[in-house]
Amino acid sequence: MRIDIVTLFPELLEGPFSHSILRRAQERGLLEIHRVQLRDFATDRHRTVDDYPYGGGPGMVLMAEPLANCLDHLLSQRKYDEIVYLTPDGERLCQSLCNRLSLHQNLILICGHYKGIDERIRKLYVTREISIGDYVLSGGELAAAVLVDCVARLLPGVLNDEASALFDSFQDNLLAPPVYTRPEVFRGLRVPEVLLSGNQKAIDEWRLEQSQQRTRQRRPDLLPPD
Ligand code: 6GU
């Protein structure tokens, strides 16, 4: 998968992809991330990318022209499956959307700033608008990093134990069960006996029960209505 991220702050997107699973995914050639500096597509000598909103009000708006030039440049190189604009008024990101996005070959992510981007870019280019939750970030970069992380770990070959994404919280609308590792007793707290029993059927049943119980207690909204 190739992801082009259009941003005014490419430095914000260096750290998140340089370690651990995302780094390995890139080293293995499973994931290619390109940071595209929007300012390089400005048309005046001051390299202006934002301007005051028509109608007044606080904040600045990312201008249509630099964004259109940038997107036209990318679109002239290859076909993209989706052009995603990260915005708090977009569709809320969830695991099933990550699953669907992970099936694509080429994505563009647009990071907004200030009061957002000129509405005409949304009309003319953007195919999908995504929010990562009901709170406001100062820009789309952290949201883009979240989206890339969630999607990249689903690509075949990225996780070492390929089955492990299948058992994540949310993959089946259940929260994950508790996990334990050595030692058997820590500050007086024992690992549940069943996990030491070697009885895989009993272990699977216990995990399912714990998942259901956790989901009922913490996230009843995830359960089907009865
Ligand atoms: Cl995608 N962008 C910004 N600026 N804030 C957000 C968001 C995105 N998702 C949640 N809050």
JSON list of C-alpha atoms and ligand atoms in Angstrom, two decimals:
[
{"chain": "A", "resi": 1, "resn": "MET", "atom": "CA", "xyz": [0.00, 0.00, 0.00]},
{"chain": "A", "resi": 2, "resn": "ARG", "atom": "CA", "xyz": [1.14, 3.52, -0.81]},
{"chain": "A", "resi": 3, "resn": "ILE", "atom": "CA", "xyz": [-0.06, 6.48, 1.26]},
{"chain": "A", "resi": 4, "resn": "ASP", "atom": "CA", "xyz": [0.64, 10.10, 0.28]},
{"chain": "A", "resi": 5, "resn": "ILE", "atom": "CA", "xyz": [0.05, 12.53, 3.13]},
{"chain": "A", "resi": 6, "resn": "VAL", "atom": "CA", "xyz": [-0.48, 16.17, 2.14]},
{"chain": "A", "resi": 7, "resn": "THR", "atom": "CA", "xyz": [0.58, 18.42, 5.00]},
{"chain": "A", "resi": 8, "resn": "LEU", "atom": "CA", "xyz": [2.12, 21.75, 5.99]},
{"chain": "A", "resi": 9, "resn": "PHE", "atom": "CA", "xyz": [3.99, 20.00, 8.81]},
{"chain": "A", "resi": 10, "resn": "PRO", "atom": "CA", "xyz": [5.70, 16.88, 7.43]},
{"chain": "A", "resi": 11, "resn": "GLU", "atom": "CA", "xyz": [8.03, 16.82, 10.47]},
{"chain": "A", "resi": 12, "resn": "LEU", "atom": "CA", "xyz": [5.04, 15.94, 12.64]},
{"chain": "A", "resi": 13, "resn": "LEU", "atom": "CA", "xyz": [4.74, 12.73, 10.64]},
{"chain": "A", "resi": 14, "resn": "GLU", "atom": "CA", "xyz": [8.30, 11.47, 10.97]},
{"chain": "A", "resi": 15, "resn": "GLY", "atom": "CA", "xyz": [8.34, 9.92, 14.43]},
{"chain": "A", "resi": 16, "resn": "PRO", "atom": "CA", "xyz": [5.10, 7.94, 14.28]},
{"chain": "A", "resi": 17, "resn": "PHE", "atom": "CA", "xyz": [6.20, 5.81, 11.32]},
{"chain": "A", "resi": 18, "resn": "SER", "atom": "CA", "xyz": [9.87, 5.34, 12.24]},
{"chain": "A", "resi": 19, "resn": "HIS", "atom": "CA", "xyz": [9.56, 2.66, 14.90]},
{"chain": "A", "resi": 20, "resn": "SER", "atom": "CA", "xyz": [8.31, -0.80, 15.61]},
{"chain": "A", "resi": 21, "resn": "ILE", "atom": "CA", "xyz": [5.62, -2.30, 13.40]},
{"chain": "A", "resi": 22, "resn": "LEU", "atom": "CA", "xyz": [5.24, 0.60, 10.96]},
{"chain": "A", "resi": 23, "resn": "ARG", "atom": "CA", "xyz": [8.95, 0.84, 10.40]},
{"chain": "A", "resi": 24, "resn": "ARG", "atom": "CA", "xyz": [9.19, -2.88, 9.71]},
{"chain": "A", "resi": 25, "resn": "ALA", "atom": "CA", "xyz": [6.22, -2.70, 7.32]},
{"chain": "A", "resi": 26, "resn": "GLN", "atom": "CA", "xyz": [8.10, -0.08, 5.28]},
{"chain": "A", "resi": 27, "resn": "GLU", "atom": "CA", "xyz": [11.38, -2.02, 5.41]},
{"chain": "A", "resi": 28, "resn": "ARG", "atom": "CA", "xyz": [9.57, -5.10, 4.13]},
{"chain": "A", "resi": 29, "resn": "GLY", "atom": "CA", "xyz": [8.14, -3.07, 1.24]},
{"chain": "A", "resi": 30, "resn": "LEU", "atom": "CA", "xyz": [4.56, -3.62, 2.40]},
{"chain": "A", "resi": 31, "resn": "LEU", "atom": "CA", "xyz": [3.92, 0.06, 3.10]},
{"chain": "A", "resi": 32, "resn": "GLU", "atom": "CA", "xyz": [5.20, 3.21, 1.41]},
{"chain": "A", "resi": 33, "resn": "ILE", "atom": "CA", "xyz": [4.53, 6.56, 3.09]},
{"chain": "A", "resi": 34, "resn": "HIS", "atom": "CA", "xyz": [5.20, 9.85, 1.30]},
{"chain": "A", "resi": 35, "resn": "ARG", "atom": "CA", "xyz": [4.93, 13.18, 3.04]},
{"chain": "A", "resi": 36, "resn": "VAL", "atom": "CA", "xyz": [3.97, 15.88, 0.55]},
{"chain": "A", "resi": 37, "resn": "GLN", "atom": "CA", "xyz": [4.69, 19.50, 1.53]},
{"chain": "A", "resi": 38, "resn": "LEU", "atom": "CA", "xyz": [1.63, 21.51, 0.50]},
{"chain": "A", "resi": 39, "resn": "ARG", "atom": "CA", "xyz": [3.63, 24.74, 0.54]},
{"chain": "A", "resi": 40, "resn": "ASP", "atom": "CA", "xyz": [5.66, 23.48, -2.44]},
{"chain": "A", "resi": 41, "resn": "PHE", "atom": "CA", "xyz": [2.50, 23.91, -4.52]},
{"chain": "A", "resi": 42, "resn": "ALA", "atom": "CA", "xyz": [1.81, 27.53, -3.61]},
{"chain": "A", "resi": 43, "resn": "THR", "atom": "CA", "xyz": [1.75, 29.87, -6.59]},
{"chain": "A", "resi": 44, "resn": "ASP", "atom": "CA", "xyz": [3.01, 33.21, -5.25]},
{"chain": "A", "resi": 45, "resn": "ARG", "atom": "CA", "xyz": [6.50, 34.18, -4.22]},
{"chain": "A", "resi": 46, "resn": "HIS", "atom": "CA", "xyz": [5.58, 34.19, -0.54]},
{"chain": "A", "resi": 47, "resn": "ARG", "atom": "CA", "xyz": [4.42, 30.60, -0.91]},
{"chain": "A", "resi": 48, "resn": "THR", "atom": "CA", "xyz": [1.05, 31.51, 0.60]},
{"chain": "A", "resi": 49, "resn": "VAL", "atom": "CA", "xyz": [-1.23, 28.55, 1.35]},
{"chain": "A", "resi": 50, "resn": "ASP", "atom": "CA", "xyz": [-3.93, 30.12, 3.54]},
{"chain": "A", "resi": 51, "resn": "ASP", "atom": "CA", "xyz": [-6.17, 33.16, 3.46]},
{"chain": "A", "resi": 52, "resn": "TYR", "atom": "CA", "xyz": [-9.00, 34.86, 5.36]},
{"chain": "A", "resi": 53, "resn": "PRO", "atom": "CA", "xyz": [-12.44, 33.27, 5.15]},
{"chain": "A", "resi": 54, "resn": "TYR", "atom": "CA", "xyz": [-15.01, 35.02, 2.95]},
{"chain": "A", "resi": 55, "resn": "GLY", "atom": "CA", "xyz": [-17.74, 36.37, 5.20]},
{"chain": "A", "resi": 56, "resn": "GLY", "atom": "CA", "xyz": [-15.29, 37.05, 8.00]},
{"chain": "A", "resi": 57, "resn": "GLY", "atom": "CA", "xyz": [-14.72, 35.26, 11.26]},
{"chain": "A", "resi": 58, "resn": "PRO", "atom": "CA", "xyz": [-11.66, 33.98, 13.09]},
{"chain": "A", "resi": 59, "resn": "GLY", "atom": "CA", "xyz": [-9.02, 31.70, 11.65]},
{"chain": "A", "resi": 60, "resn": "MET", "atom": "CA", "xyz": [-7.57, 31.04, 8.24]},
{"chain": "A", "resi": 61, "resn": "VAL", "atom": "CA", "xyz": [-8.63, 28.68, 5.46]},
{"chain": "A", "resi": 62, "resn": "LEU", "atom": "CA", "xyz": [-6.32, 26.55, 3.31]},
{"chain": "A", "resi": 63, "resn": "MET", "atom": "CA", "xyz": [-6.64, 27.94, -0.23]},
{"chain": "A", "resi": 64, "resn": "ALA", "atom": "CA", "xyz": [-8.05, 25.87, -3.06]},
{"chain": "A", "resi": 65, "resn": "GLU", "atom": "CA", "xyz": [-5.30, 26.51, -5.60]},
{"chain": "A", "resi": 66, "resn": "PRO", "atom": "CA", "xyz": [-2.23, 25.08, -3.83]},
{"chain": "A", "resi": 67, "resn": "LEU", "atom": "CA", "xyz": [-4.26, 22.03, -2.78]},
{"chain": "A", "resi": 68, "resn": "ALA", "atom": "CA", "xyz": [-5.61, 21.51, -6.29]},
{"chain": "A", "resi": 69, "resn": "ASN", "atom": "CA", "xyz": [-2.11, 21.83, -7.77]},
{"chain": "A", "resi": 70, "resn": "CYS", "atom": "CA", "xyz": [-0.77, 19.35, -5.25]},
{"chain": "A", "resi": 71, "resn": "LEU", "atom": "CA", "xyz": [-3.57, 16.83, -5.84]},
{"chain": "A", "resi": 72, "resn": "ASP", "atom": "CA", "xyz": [-3.35, 17.21, -9.64]},
{"chain": "A", "resi": 73, "resn": "HIS", "atom": "CA", "xyz": [0.36, 16.49, -9.41]},
{"chain": "A", "resi": 74, "resn": "LEU", "atom": "CA", "xyz": [-0.25, 13.30, -7.40]},
{"chain": "A", "resi": 75, "resn": "LEU", "atom": "CA", "xyz": [-3.14, 12.21, -9.64]},
{"chain": "A", "resi": 76, "resn": "SER", "atom": "CA", "xyz": [-0.96, 12.61, -12.72]},
{"chain": "A", "resi": 77, "resn": "GLN", "atom": "CA", "xyz": [1.44, 9.98, -11.31]},
{"chain": "A", "resi": 78, "resn": "ARG", "atom": "CA", "xyz": [-1.01, 7.17, -10.52]},
{"chain": "A", "resi": 79, "resn": "LYS", "atom": "CA", "xyz": [-4.61, 6.26, -9.77]},
{"chain": "A", "resi": 80, "resn": "TYR", "atom": "CA", "xyz": [-5.79, 6.65, -6.16]},
{"chain": "A", "resi": 81, "resn": "ASP", "atom": "CA", "xyz": [-8.49, 4.55, -4.54]},
{"chain": "A", "resi": 82, "resn": "GLU", "atom": "CA", "xyz": [-9.52, 7.29, -2.11]},
{"chain": "A", "resi": 83, "resn": "ILE", "atom": "CA", "xyz": [-8.68, 10.92, -1.41]},
{"chain": "A", "resi": 84, "resn": "VAL", "atom": "CA", "xyz": [-9.33, 11.27, 2.30]},
{"chain": "A", "resi": 85, "resn": "TYR", "atom": "CA", "xyz": [-9.72, 14.58, 4.09]},
{"chain": "A", "resi": 86, "resn": "LEU", "atom": "CA", "xyz": [-9.14, 14.34, 7.84]},
{"chain": "A", "resi": 87, "resn": "THR", "atom": "CA", "xyz": [-11.65, 16.58, 9.56]},
{"chain": "A", "resi": 88, "resn": "PRO", "atom": "CA", "xyz": [-13.59, 16.59, 12.83]},
{"chain": "A", "resi": 89, "resn": "ASP", "atom": "CA", "xyz": [-16.85, 16.77, 10.84]},
{"chain": "A", "resi": 90, "resn": "GLY", "atom": "CA", "xyz": [-16.07, 13.57, 8.91]},
{"chain": "A", "resi": 91, "resn": "GLU", "atom": "CA", "xyz": [-17.32, 10.02, 9.36]},
{"chain": "A", "resi": 92, "resn": "ARG", "atom": "CA", "xyz": [-16.01, 8.58, 12.64]},
{"chain": "A", "resi": 93, "resn": "LEU", "atom": "CA", "xyz": [-13.12, 6.14, 12.18]},
{"chain": "A", "resi": 94, "resn": "CYS", "atom": "CA", "xyz": [-13.85, 2.59, 13.37]},
{"chain": "A", "resi": 95, "resn": "GLN", "atom": "CA", "xyz": [-12.27, -0.82, 12.93]},
{"chain": "A", "resi": 96, "resn": "SER", "atom": "CA", "xyz": [-14.52, -1.86, 10.05]},
{"chain": "A", "resi": 97, "resn": "LEU", "atom": "CA", "xyz": [-13.57, 1.29, 8.12]},
{"chain": "A", "resi": 98, "resn": "CYS", "atom": "CA", "xyz": [-9.88, 0.51, 8.80]},
{"chain": "A", "resi": 99, "resn": "ASN", "atom": "CA", "xyz": [-10.43, -3.01, 7.49]},
{"chain": "A", "resi": 100, "resn": "ARG", "atom": "CA", "xyz": [-11.97, -1.64, 4.28]},
{"chain": "A", "resi": 101, "resn": "LEU", "atom": "CA", "xyz": [-9.25, 0.98, 3.78]},
{"chain": "A", "resi": 102, "resn": "SER", "atom": "CA", "xyz": [-6.56, -1.68, 4.24]},
{"chain": "A", "resi": 103, "resn": "LEU", "atom": "CA", "xyz": [-7.76, -3.36, 1.02]},
{"chain": "A", "resi": 104, "resn": "HIS", "atom": "CA", "xyz": [-6.71, -0.36, -1.10]},
{"chain": "A", "resi": 105, "resn": "GLN", "atom": "CA", "xyz": [-3.52, 0.14, -3.10]},
{"chain": "A", "resi": 106, "resn": "ASN", "atom": "CA", "xyz": [-3.05, 3.95, -3.13]},
{"chain": "A", "resi": 107, "resn": "LEU", "atom": "CA", "xyz": [-4.45, 6.53, -0.70]},
{"chain": "A", "resi": 108, "resn": "ILE", "atom": "CA", "xyz": [-4.08, 10.28, -0.34]},
{"chain": "A", "resi": 109, "resn": "LEU", "atom": "CA", "xyz": [-4.61, 11.80, 3.10]},
{"chain": "A", "resi": 110, "resn": "ILE", "atom": "CA", "xyz": [-5.12, 15.56, 3.36]},
{"chain": "A", "resi": 111, "resn": "CYS", "atom": "CA", "xyz": [-4.30, 17.17, 6.70]},
{"chain": "A", "resi": 112, "resn": "GLY", "atom": "CA", "xyz": [-6.21, 20.38, 7.33]},
{"chain": "A", "resi": 113, "resn": "HIS", "atom": "CA", "xyz": [-5.18, 23.20, 9.63]},
{"chain": "A", "resi": 114, "resn": "TYR", "atom": "CA", "xyz": [-6.62, 26.40, 10.95]},
{"chain": "A", "resi": 115, "resn": "LYS", "atom": "CA", "xyz": [-10.32, 26.58, 10.01]},
{"chain": "A", "resi": 116, "resn": "GLY", "atom": "CA", "xyz": [-10.03, 23.82, 7.40]},
{"chain": "A", "resi": 117, "resn": "ILE", "atom": "CA", "xyz": [-9.79, 23.72, 3.62]},
{"chain": "A", "resi": 118, "resn": "ASP", "atom": "CA", "xyz": [-11.75, 25.56, 0.93]},
{"chain": "A", "resi": 119, "resn": "GLU", "atom": "CA", "xyz": [-15.06, 23.74, 0.49]},
{"chain": "A", "resi": 120, "resn": "ARG", "atom": "CA", "xyz": [-14.54, 23.45, -3.27]},
{"chain": "A", "resi": 121, "resn": "ILE", "atom": "CA", "xyz": [-11.62, 21.04, -2.76]},
{"chain": "A", "resi": 122, "resn": "ARG", "atom": "CA", "xyz": [-13.95, 18.82, -0.76]},
{"chain": "A", "resi": 123, "resn": "LYS", "atom": "CA", "xyz": [-16.50, 18.95, -3.58]},
{"chain": "A", "resi": 124, "resn": "LEU", "atom": "CA", "xyz": [-14.04, 18.44, -6.43]},
{"chain": "A", "resi": 125, "resn": "TYR", "atom": "CA", "xyz": [-11.44, 16.01, -5.10]},
{"chain": "A", "resi": 126, "resn": "VAL", "atom": "CA", "xyz": [-12.20, 14.47, -1.72]},
{"chain": "A", "resi": 127, "resn": "THR", "atom": "CA", "xyz": [-13.85, 11.04, -1.85]},
{"chain": "A", "resi": 128, "resn": "ARG", "atom": "CA", "xyz": [-14.06, 10.42, 1.90]},
{"chain": "A", "resi": 129, "resn": "GLU", "atom": "CA", "xyz": [-13.97, 12.55, 5.06]},
{"chain": "A", "resi": 130, "resn": "ILE", "atom": "CA", "xyz": [-12.83, 10.94, 8.28]},
{"chain": "A", "resi": 131, "resn": "SER", "atom": "CA", "xyz": [-12.71, 12.06, 11.93]},
{"chain": "A", "resi": 132, "resn": "ILE", "atom": "CA", "xyz": [-10.91, 10.06, 14.61]},
{"chain": "A", "resi": 133, "resn": "GLY", "atom": "CA", "xyz": [-13.31, 11.05, 17.40]},
{"chain": "A", "resi": 134, "resn": "ASP", "atom": "CA", "xyz": [-15.46, 13.75, 18.92]},
{"chain": "A", "resi": 135, "resn": "TYR", "atom": "CA", "xyz": [-12.79, 16.21, 20.02]},
{"chain": "A", "resi": 136, "resn": "VAL", "atom": "CA", "xyz": [-10.81, 18.82, 18.13]},
{"chain": "A", "resi": 137, "resn": "LEU", "atom": "CA", "xyz": [-7.12, 18.47, 17.24]},
{"chain": "A", "resi": 138, "resn": "SER", "atom": "CA", "xyz": [-5.09, 21.46, 16.12]},
{"chain": "A", "resi": 139, "resn": "GLY", "atom": "CA", "xyz": [-4.46, 19.79, 12.77]},
{"chain": "A", "resi": 140, "resn": "GLY", "atom": "CA", "xyz": [-5.03, 16.63, 10.78]},
{"chain": "A", "resi": 141, "resn": "GLU", "atom": "CA", "xyz": [-1.50, 15.22, 11.19]},
{"chain": "A", "resi": 142, "resn": "LEU", "atom": "CA", "xyz": [-2.08, 13.29, 14.41]},
{"chain": "A", "resi": 143, "resn": "ALA", "atom": "CA", "xyz": [-5.33, 11.95, 12.98]},
{"chain": "A", "resi": 144, "resn": "ALA", "atom": "CA", "xyz": [-3.47, 10.86, 9.83]},
{"chain": "A", "resi": 145, "resn": "ALA", "atom": "CA", "xyz": [-0.89, 9.08, 11.98]},
{"chain": "A", "resi": 146, "resn": "VAL", "atom": "CA", "xyz": [-3.67, 7.24, 13.82]},
{"chain": "A", "resi": 147, "resn": "LEU", "atom": "CA", "xyz": [-5.34, 6.22, 10.58]},
{"chain": "A", "resi": 148, "resn": "VAL", "atom": "CA", "xyz": [-2.08, 5.03, 8.98]},
{"chain": "A", "resi": 149, "resn": "ASP", "atom": "CA", "xyz": [-1.18, 2.99, 12.06]},
{"chain": "A", "resi": 150, "resn": "CYS", "atom": "CA", "xyz": [-4.58, 1.30, 12.27]},
{"chain": "A", "resi": 151, "resn": "VAL", "atom": "CA", "xyz": [-4.62, 0.49, 8.56]},
{"chain": "A", "resi": 152, "resn": "ALA", "atom": "CA", "xyz": [-0.97, -0.56, 8.16]},
{"chain": "A", "resi": 153, "resn": "ARG", "atom": "CA", "xyz": [-1.09, -3.22, 10.85]},
{"chain": "A", "resi": 154, "resn": "LEU", "atom": "CA", "xyz": [-3.89, -4.94, 8.93]},
{"chain": "A", "resi": 155, "resn": "LEU", "atom": "CA", "xyz": [-1.83, -5.35, 5.74]},
{"chain": "A", "resi": 156, "resn": "PRO", "atom": "CA", "xyz": [-0.92, -8.99, 5.10]},
{"chain": "A", "resi": 157, "resn": "GLY", "atom": "CA", "xyz": [2.58, -9.75, 6.41]},
{"chain": "A", "resi": 158, "resn": "VAL", "atom": "CA", "xyz": [2.86, -6.68, 8.66]},
{"chain": "A", "resi": 159, "resn": "LEU", "atom": "CA", "xyz": [2.10, -8.40, 11.95]},
{"chain": "A", "resi": 160, "resn": "ASN", "atom": "CA", "xyz": [4.44, -11.25, 12.80]},
{"chain": "A", "resi": 161, "resn": "ASP", "atom": "CA", "xyz": [1.74, -13.44, 14.20]},
{"chain": "A", "resi": 162, "resn": "GLU", "atom": "CA", "xyz": [-0.66, -12.95, 11.32]},
{"chain": "A", "resi": 163, "resn": "ALA", "atom": "CA", "xyz": [-3.62, -14.18, 13.27]},
{"chain": "A", "resi": 164, "resn": "SER", "atom": "CA", "xyz": [-3.22, -11.60, 15.98]},
{"chain": "A", "resi": 165, "resn": "ALA", "atom": "CA", "xyz": [-5.16, -8.76, 14.33]},
{"chain": "A", "resi": 166, "resn": "LEU", "atom": "CA", "xyz": [-8.11, -11.13, 14.12]},
{"chain": "A", "resi": 167, "resn": "PHE", "atom": "CA", "xyz": [-8.33, -11.18, 17.91]},
{"chain": "A", "resi": 168, "resn": "ASP", "atom": "CA", "xyz": [-8.07, -7.43, 18.49]},
{"chain": "A", "resi": 169, "resn": "SER", "atom": "CA", "xyz": [-10.71, -5.60, 20.42]},
{"chain": "A", "resi": 170, "resn": "PHE", "atom": "CA", "xyz": [-13.45, -4.46, 18.01]},
{"chain": "A", "resi": 171, "resn": "GLN", "atom": "CA", "xyz": [-12.75, -7.01, 15.26]},
{"chain": "A", "resi": 172, "resn": "ASP", "atom": "CA", "xyz": [-15.84, -8.89, 16.44]},
{"chain": "A", "resi": 173, "resn": "ASN", "atom": "CA", "xyz": [-17.44, -5.98, 18.32]},
{"chain": "A", "resi": 174, "resn": "LEU", "atom": "CA", "xyz": [-16.06, -7.39, 21.57]},
{"chain": "A", "resi": 175, "resn": "LEU", "atom": "CA", "xyz": [-13.33, -5.93, 23.78]},
{"chain": "A", "resi": 176, "resn": "ALA", "atom": "CA", "xyz": [-10.24, -8.11, 24.18]},
{"chain": "A", "resi": 177, "resn": "PRO", "atom": "CA", "xyz": [-10.00, -10.37, 27.28]},
{"chain": "A", "resi": 178, "resn": "PRO", "atom": "CA", "xyz": [-7.40, -9.75, 30.04]},
{"chain": "A", "resi": 179, "resn": "VAL", "atom": "CA", "xyz": [-3.89, -11.08, 29.42]},
{"chain": "A", "resi": 180, "resn": "TYR", "atom": "CA", "xyz": [-1.16, -12.26, 31.83]},
{"chain": "A", "resi": 181, "resn": "THR", "atom": "CA", "xyz": [2.48, -13.22, 31.61]},
{"chain": "A", "resi": 182, "resn": "ARG", "atom": "CA", "xyz": [5.10, -14.39, 34.11]},
{"chain": "A", "resi": 183, "resn": "PRO", "atom": "CA", "xyz": [5.24, -14.53, 37.11]},
{"chain": "A", "resi": 184, "resn": "GLU", "atom": "CA", "xyz": [2.29, -16.68, 38.22]},
{"chain": "A", "resi": 185, "resn": "VAL", "atom": "CA", "xyz": [1.90, -14.59, 41.38]},
{"chain": "A", "resi": 186, "resn": "PHE", "atom": "CA", "xyz": [2.54, -10.84, 41.42]},
{"chain": "A", "resi": 187, "resn": "ARG", "atom": "CA", "xyz": [2.00, -8.92, 44.69]},
{"chain": "A", "resi": 188, "resn": "GLY", "atom": "CA", "xyz": [-0.34, -11.64, 45.83]},
{"chain": "A", "resi": 189, "resn": "LEU", "atom": "CA", "xyz": [-2.42, -11.67, 42.64]},
{"chain": "A", "resi": 190, "resn": "ARG", "atom": "CA", "xyz": [-2.56, -15.06, 40.89]},
{"chain": "A", "resi": 191, "resn": "VAL", "atom": "CA", "xyz": [-2.95, -15.70, 37.19]},
{"chain": "A", "resi": 192, "resn": "PRO", "atom": "CA", "xyz": [-6.41, -17.27, 36.66]},
{"chain": "A", "resi": 193, "resn": "GLU", "atom": "CA", "xyz": [-6.03, -21.04, 37.07]},
{"chain": "A", "resi": 194, "resn": "VAL", "atom": "CA", "xyz": [-7.65, -21.88, 33.73]},
{"chain": "A", "resi": 195, "resn": "LEU", "atom": "CA", "xyz": [-4.83, -20.14, 31.81]},
{"chain": "A", "resi": 196, "resn": "LEU", "atom": "CA", "xyz": [-2.32, -22.54, 33.41]},
{"chain": "A", "resi": 197, "resn": "SER", "atom": "CA", "xyz": [-4.48, -25.62, 32.83]},
{"chain": "A", "resi": 198, "resn": "GLY", "atom": "CA", "xyz": [-3.33, -26.48, 29.31]},
{"chain": "A", "resi": 199, "resn": "ASN", "atom": "CA", "xyz": [-6.99, -27.10, 28.44]},
{"chain": "A", "resi": 200, "resn": "GLN", "atom": "CA", "xyz": [-7.33, -24.98, 25.27]},
{"chain": "A", "resi": 201, "resn": "LYS", "atom": "CA", "xyz": [-11.10, -25.41, 25.00]},
{"chain": "A", "resi": 202, "resn": "ALA", "atom": "CA", "xyz": [-11.57, -24.20, 28.57]},
{"chain": "A", "resi": 203, "resn": "ILE", "atom": "CA", "xyz": [-9.17, -21.29, 27.91]},
{"chain": "A", "resi": 204, "resn": "ASP", "atom": "CA", "xyz": [-11.05, -20.23, 24.77]},
{"chain": "A", "resi": 205, "resn": "GLU", "atom": "CA", "xyz": [-14.36, -20.36, 26.65]},
{"chain": "A", "resi": 206, "resn": "TRP", "atom": "CA", "xyz": [-12.95, -18.30, 29.52]},
{"chain": "A", "resi": 207, "resn": "ARG", "atom": "CA", "xyz": [-11.58, -15.68, 27.13]},
{"chain": "A", "resi": 208, "resn": "LEU", "atom": "CA", "xyz": [-14.89, -15.38, 25.31]},
{"chain": "A", "resi": 209, "resn": "GLU", "atom": "CA", "xyz": [-16.75, -15.02, 28.62]},
{"chain": "A", "resi": 210, "resn": "GLN", "atom": "CA", "xyz": [-14.32, -12.35, 29.83]},
{"chain": "A", "resi": 211, "resn": "SER", "atom": "CA", "xyz": [-14.65, -10.49, 26.52]},
{"chain": "A", "resi": 212, "resn": "GLN", "atom": "CA", "xyz": [-18.42, -10.52, 26.74]},
{"chain": "A", "resi": 213, "resn": "GLN", "atom": "CA", "xyz": [-18.40, -9.44, 30.37]},
{"chain": "A", "resi": 214, "resn": "ARG", "atom": "CA", "xyz": [-15.96, -6.58, 29.69]},
{"chain": "A", "resi": 215, "resn": "THR", "atom": "CA", "xyz": [-17.98, -5.42, 26.74]},
{"chain": "A", "resi": 216, "resn": "ARG", "atom": "CA", "xyz": [-21.25, -5.48, 28.74]},
{"chain": "A", "resi": 217, "resn": "GLN", "atom": "CA", "xyz": [-19.64, -3.50, 31.58]},
{"chain": "A", "resi": 218, "resn": "ARG", "atom": "CA", "xyz": [-17.57, -0.99, 29.60]},
{"chain": "A", "resi": 219, "resn": "ARG", "atom": "CA", "xyz": [-19.05, -0.69, 26.12]},
{"chain": "A", "resi": 220, "resn": "PRO", "atom": "CA", "xyz": [-22.63, -1.94, 26.03]},
{"chain": "A", "resi": 221, "resn": "ASP", "atom": "CA", "xyz": [-23.08, 0.22, 22.91]},
{"chain": "A", "resi": 222, "resn": "LEU", "atom": "CA", "xyz": [-20.99, -2.34, 20.98]},
{"chain": "A", "resi": 223, "resn": "LEU", "atom": "CA", "xyz": [-23.42, -5.19, 21.70]},
{"chain": "A", "resi": 224, "resn": "PRO", "atom": "CA", "xyz": [-26.36, -5.96, 19.42]},
{"chain": "A", "resi": 225, "resn": "PRO", "atom": "CA", "xyz": [-29.71, -4.78, 20.85]},
{"chain": "A", "resi": 226, "resn": "ASP", "atom": "CA", "xyz": [-31.60, -7.68, 22.47]},
{"chain": "B", "resi": 1, "resn": "6GU", "atom": "CL1", "xyz": [-9.43, 14.22, 11.49]},
{"chain": "B", "resi": 1, "resn": "6GU", "atom": "N1", "xyz": [-8.90, 16.58, 12.52]},
{"chain": "B", "resi": 1, "resn": "6GU", "atom": "C1", "xyz": [-8.91, 17.47, 13.51]},
{"chain": "B", "resi": 1, "resn": "6GU", "atom": "N2", "xyz": [-8.37, 18.67, 13.33]},
{"chain": "B", "resi": 1, "resn": "6GU", "atom": "N3", "xyz": [-9.48, 17.23, 14.69]},
{"chain": "B", "resi": 1, "resn": "6GU", "atom": "C2", "xyz": [-10.02, 16.03, 14.85]},
{"chain": "B", "resi": 1, "resn": "6GU", "atom": "C3", "xyz": [-10.02, 15.04, 13.86]},
{"chain": "B", "resi": 1, "resn": "6GU", "atom": "C4", "xyz": [-9.43, 15.36, 12.69]},
{"chain": "B", "resi": 1, "resn": "6GU", "atom": "N4", "xyz": [-10.64, 13.95, 14.33]},
{"chain": "B", "resi": 1, "resn": "6GU", "atom": "C5", "xyz": [-11.00, 14.26, 15.56]},
{"chain": "B", "resi": 1, "resn": "6GU", "atom": "N5", "xyz": [-10.64, 15.50, 15.88]}
]
